[in-house]
């Protein structure tokens, strides 16, 4: 009689241990980066990465700010990330609603043709994109960083469309009976009910933009609009032997992403549960 409960408890404990081990492996590099950022230069290479930073020091961060324009890189990245995130929220919402609820000829073929673009590796489009920006004289400007990605992505449209399709159509039908138009339905029904998936899209877009390296590296060539990833890559080349500067820079670039995830994690989990997307 007691075999099954004990077996279930052991199975549950094993699952939790495996999940805990997987979580620890996932976050260990970030924890070691944060830990190493506070280590004195004299002990950085003489101790293991997981050895606690005792005594901890802020001198690495002070030296980083004195020798490098880290605050400028963070401001540039924040401007670009916010602009792309806002743009993608607007245009992705419009496109997703059209593909989910509006009837027009060729809707399904057009949607799947658009989704097929997800299969195209981003690196394939970089050279044509650079040539377009070069012909428009936009290279080394904020517009070159923002314009290619501000109008949405196939993944974002697919994500929001799937969520919109889970909203009962009866709500929209009732609103139309009461005289509501398409814009009113979108603003007062679809967007309020779609807040979890829109928060998820905003988080994904902001994080991807913040971490983007290849396109900013190609599109910018001066410090006036360089983003944090390009700044850190240049830092790595300039101070290759000074890890006590490189690690605090990586830690500073990481902190905004942690804050954003903590703020929106409830919406992310809820949207994944409702759409079934992983």
PDB file of N, CA, C and O in Angstrom, residues 82-95 149-152 160 164 191 194-195 197-203 205:
ATOM      1  N   UNK A  82      14.676  50.212 -27.126  1.00  0.00           N
ATOM      2  CA  UNK A  82      13.328  50.736 -26.852  1.00  0.00           C
ATOM      3  C   UNK A  82      12.606  51.068 -28.153  1.00  0.00           C
ATOM      4  O   UNK A  82      11.418  50.745 -28.322  1.00  0.00           O
ATOM      5  N   UNK A  83      13.299  51.709 -29.099  1.00  0.00           N
ATOM      6  CA  UNK A  83      12.668  52.067 -30.377  1.00  0.00           C
ATOM      7  C   UNK A  83      12.211  50.823 -31.136  1.00  0.00           C
ATOM      8  O   UNK A  83      11.078  50.772 -31.647  1.00  0.00           O
ATOM      9  N   UNK A  84      13.066  49.810 -31.206  1.00  0.00           N
ATOM     10  CA  UNK A  84      12.691  48.580 -31.919  1.00  0.00           C
ATOM     11  C   UNK A  84      11.574  47.845 -31.192  1.00  0.00           C
ATOM     12  O   UNK A  84      10.638  47.327 -31.823  1.00  0.00           O
ATOM     13  N   UNK A  85      11.615  47.824 -29.870  1.00  0.00           N
ATOM     14  CA  UNK A  85      10.576  47.133 -29.104  1.00  0.00           C
ATOM     15  C   UNK A  85       9.215  47.798 -29.305  1.00  0.00           C
ATOM     16  O   UNK A  85       8.207  47.123 -29.554  1.00  0.00           O
ATOM     17  N   UNK A  86       9.160  49.120 -29.200  1.00  0.00           N
ATOM     18  CA  UNK A  86       7.888  49.830 -29.396  1.00  0.00           C
ATOM     19  C   UNK A  86       7.368  49.620 -30.817  1.00  0.00           C
ATOM     20  O   UNK A  86       6.179  49.350 -31.034  1.00  0.00           O
ATOM     21  N   UNK A  87       8.260  49.752 -31.799  1.00  0.00           N
ATOM     22  CA  UNK A  87       7.848  49.556 -33.192  1.00  0.00           C
ATOM     23  C   UNK A  87       7.319  48.155 -33.443  1.00  0.00           C
ATOM     24  O   UNK A  87       6.281  47.973 -34.091  1.00  0.00           O
ATOM     25  N   UNK A  88       8.008  47.164 -32.916  1.00  0.00           N
ATOM     26  CA  UNK A  88       7.562  45.785 -33.134  1.00  0.00           C
ATOM     27  C   UNK A  88       6.235  45.514 -32.441  1.00  0.00           C
ATOM     28  O   UNK A  88       5.397  44.764 -32.955  1.00  0.00           O
ATOM     29  N   UNK A  89       6.013  46.103 -31.267  1.00  0.00           N
ATOM     30  CA  UNK A  89       4.728  45.909 -30.591  1.00  0.00           C
ATOM     31  C   UNK A  89       3.590  46.465 -31.450  1.00  0.00           C
ATOM     32  O   UNK A  89       2.533  45.838 -31.583  1.00  0.00           O
ATOM     33  N   UNK A  90       3.801  47.634 -32.027  1.00  0.00           N
ATOM     34  CA  UNK A  90       2.746  48.270 -32.827  1.00  0.00           C
ATOM     35  C   UNK A  90       2.482  47.471 -34.109  1.00  0.00           C
ATOM     36  O   UNK A  90       1.352  47.030 -34.372  1.00  0.00           O
ATOM     37  N   UNK A  91       3.510  47.267 -34.905  1.00  0.00           N
ATOM     38  CA  UNK A  91       3.320  46.644 -36.215  1.00  0.00           C
ATOM     39  C   UNK A  91       2.996  45.151 -36.099  1.00  0.00           C
ATOM     40  O   UNK A  91       2.228  44.614 -36.905  1.00  0.00           O
ATOM     41  N   UNK A  92       3.586  44.489 -35.121  1.00  0.00           N
ATOM     42  CA  UNK A  92       3.280  43.068 -34.944  1.00  0.00           C
ATOM     43  C   UNK A  92       1.841  42.870 -34.503  1.00  0.00           C
ATOM     44  O   UNK A  92       1.165  41.934 -34.953  1.00  0.00           O
ATOM     45  N   UNK A  93       1.338  43.744 -33.632  1.00  0.00           N
ATOM     46  CA  UNK A  93      -0.056  43.632 -33.201  1.00  0.00           C
ATOM     47  C   UNK A  93      -1.005  43.792 -34.378  1.00  0.00           C
ATOM     48  O   UNK A  93      -1.975  43.032 -34.533  1.00  0.00           O
ATOM     49  N   UNK A  94      -0.744  44.770 -35.226  1.00  0.00           N
ATOM     50  CA  UNK A  94      -1.605  44.997 -36.389  1.00  0.00           C
ATOM     51  C   UNK A  94      -1.580  43.795 -37.339  1.00  0.00           C
ATOM     52  O   UNK A  94      -2.631  43.313 -37.787  1.00  0.00           O
ATOM     53  N   UNK A  95      -0.387  43.306 -37.638  1.00  0.00           N
ATOM     54  CA  UNK A  95      -0.272  42.176 -38.570  1.00  0.00           C
ATOM     55  C   UNK A  95      -0.868  40.907 -37.977  1.00  0.00           C
ATOM     56  O   UNK A  95      -1.578  40.159 -38.674  1.00  0.00           O
ATOM     57  N   UNK A 149      14.631  46.281 -38.257  1.00  0.00           N
ATOM     58  CA  UNK A 149      13.943  45.377 -37.331  1.00  0.00           C
ATOM     59  C   UNK A 149      12.732  45.997 -36.648  1.00  0.00           C
ATOM     60  O   UNK A 149      12.087  45.349 -35.841  1.00  0.00           O
ATOM     61  N   UNK A 150      12.408  47.244 -36.964  1.00  0.00           N
ATOM     62  CA  UNK A 150      11.339  47.918 -36.228  1.00  0.00           C
ATOM     63  C   UNK A 150       9.948  47.494 -36.696  1.00  0.00           C
ATOM     64  O   UNK A 150       8.969  47.678 -35.985  1.00  0.00           O
ATOM     65  N   UNK A 151       9.843  46.911 -37.896  1.00  0.00           N
ATOM     66  CA  UNK A 151       8.527  46.580 -38.442  1.00  0.00           C
ATOM     67  C   UNK A 151       8.076  45.156 -38.114  1.00  0.00           C
ATOM     68  O   UNK A 151       7.128  44.661 -38.721  1.00  0.00           O
ATOM     69  N   UNK A 152       8.725  44.509 -37.196  1.00  0.00           N
ATOM     70  CA  UNK A 152       8.286  43.187 -36.770  1.00  0.00           C
ATOM     71  C   UNK A 152       9.070  42.067 -37.412  1.00  0.00           C
ATOM     72  O   UNK A 152       9.794  42.272 -38.391  1.00  0.00           O
ATOM     73  N   UNK A 160       2.069  36.231 -31.614  1.00  0.00           N
ATOM     74  CA  UNK A 160       0.889  37.014 -31.224  1.00  0.00           C
ATOM     75  C   UNK A 160      -0.362  36.505 -31.921  1.00  0.00           C
ATOM     76  O   UNK A 160      -1.453  36.463 -31.341  1.00  0.00           O
ATOM     77  N   UNK A 164      -3.900  35.513 -30.211  1.00  0.00           N
ATOM     78  CA  UNK A 164      -5.161  36.158 -30.573  1.00  0.00           C
ATOM     79  C   UNK A 164      -6.221  35.123 -30.953  1.00  0.00           C
ATOM     80  O   UNK A 164      -7.404  35.335 -30.732  1.00  0.00           O
ATOM     81  N   UNK A 191      -6.123  43.999 -27.581  1.00  0.00           N
ATOM     82  CA  UNK A 191      -4.882  44.427 -26.927  1.00  0.00           C
ATOM     83  C   UNK A 191      -4.940  44.243 -25.407  1.00  0.00           C
ATOM     84  O   UNK A 191      -3.991  43.701 -24.817  1.00  0.00           O
ATOM     85  N   UNK A 194      -4.620  40.672 -24.749  1.00  0.00           N
ATOM     86  CA  UNK A 194      -3.345  40.144 -25.238  1.00  0.00           C
ATOM     87  C   UNK A 194      -2.134  40.684 -24.515  1.00  0.00           C
ATOM     88  O   UNK A 194      -1.003  40.503 -24.986  1.00  0.00           O
ATOM     89  N   UNK A 195      -2.342  41.336 -23.379  1.00  0.00           N
ATOM     90  CA  UNK A 195      -1.204  41.910 -22.655  1.00  0.00           C
ATOM     91  C   UNK A 195      -0.125  40.891 -22.291  1.00  0.00           C
ATOM     92  O   UNK A 195       1.072  41.195 -22.379  1.00  0.00           O
ATOM     93  N   UNK A 197       0.929  38.162 -23.905  1.00  0.00           N
ATOM     94  CA  UNK A 197       1.783  37.820 -25.045  1.00  0.00           C
ATOM     95  C   UNK A 197       2.527  39.048 -25.548  1.00  0.00           C
ATOM     96  O   UNK A 197       3.661  38.944 -26.033  1.00  0.00           O
ATOM     97  N   UNK A 198       1.919  40.232 -25.411  1.00  0.00           N
ATOM     98  CA  UNK A 198       2.622  41.442 -25.832  1.00  0.00           C
ATOM     99  C   UNK A 198       3.791  41.734 -24.895  1.00  0.00           C
ATOM    100  O   UNK A 198       4.845  42.213 -25.336  1.00  0.00           O
ATOM    101  N   UNK A 199       3.610  41.447 -23.589  1.00  0.00           N
ATOM    102  CA  UNK A 199       4.723  41.605 -22.647  1.00  0.00           C
ATOM    103  C   UNK A 199       5.843  40.623 -22.979  1.00  0.00           C
ATOM    104  O   UNK A 199       7.032  40.958 -22.894  1.00  0.00           O
ATOM    105  N   UNK A 200       5.437  39.406 -23.373  1.00  0.00           N
ATOM    106  CA  UNK A 200       6.447  38.417 -23.773  1.00  0.00           C
ATOM    107  C   UNK A 200       7.200  38.871 -25.016  1.00  0.00           C
ATOM    108  O   UNK A 200       8.430  38.786 -25.086  1.00  0.00           O
ATOM    109  N   UNK A 201       6.445  39.366 -25.998  1.00  0.00           N
ATOM    110  CA  UNK A 201       7.083  39.852 -27.226  1.00  0.00           C
ATOM    111  C   UNK A 201       8.028  41.009 -26.927  1.00  0.00           C
ATOM    112  O   UNK A 201       9.130  41.076 -27.478  1.00  0.00           O
ATOM    113  N   UNK A 202       7.582  41.925 -26.050  1.00  0.00           N
ATOM    114  CA  UNK A 202       8.439  43.056 -25.694  1.00  0.00           C
ATOM    115  C   UNK A 202       9.727  42.579 -25.034  1.00  0.00           C
ATOM    116  O   UNK A 202      10.820  43.078 -25.337  1.00  0.00           O
ATOM    117  N   UNK A 203       9.607  41.589 -24.144  1.00  0.00           N
ATOM    118  CA  UNK A 203      10.795  41.071 -23.462  1.00  0.00           C
ATOM    119  C   UNK A 203      11.750  40.403 -24.440  1.00  0.00           C
ATOM    120  O   UNK A 203      12.959  40.658 -24.431  1.00  0.00           O
ATOM    121  N   UNK A 205      11.948  40.820 -27.706  1.00  0.00           N
ATOM    122  CA  UNK A 205      12.511  41.796 -28.640  1.00  0.00           C
ATOM    123  C   UNK A 205      13.608  42.623 -27.984  1.00  0.00           C
ATOM    124  O   UNK A 205      14.680  42.846 -28.572  1.00  0.00           O
TER     125      UNK A 205
END
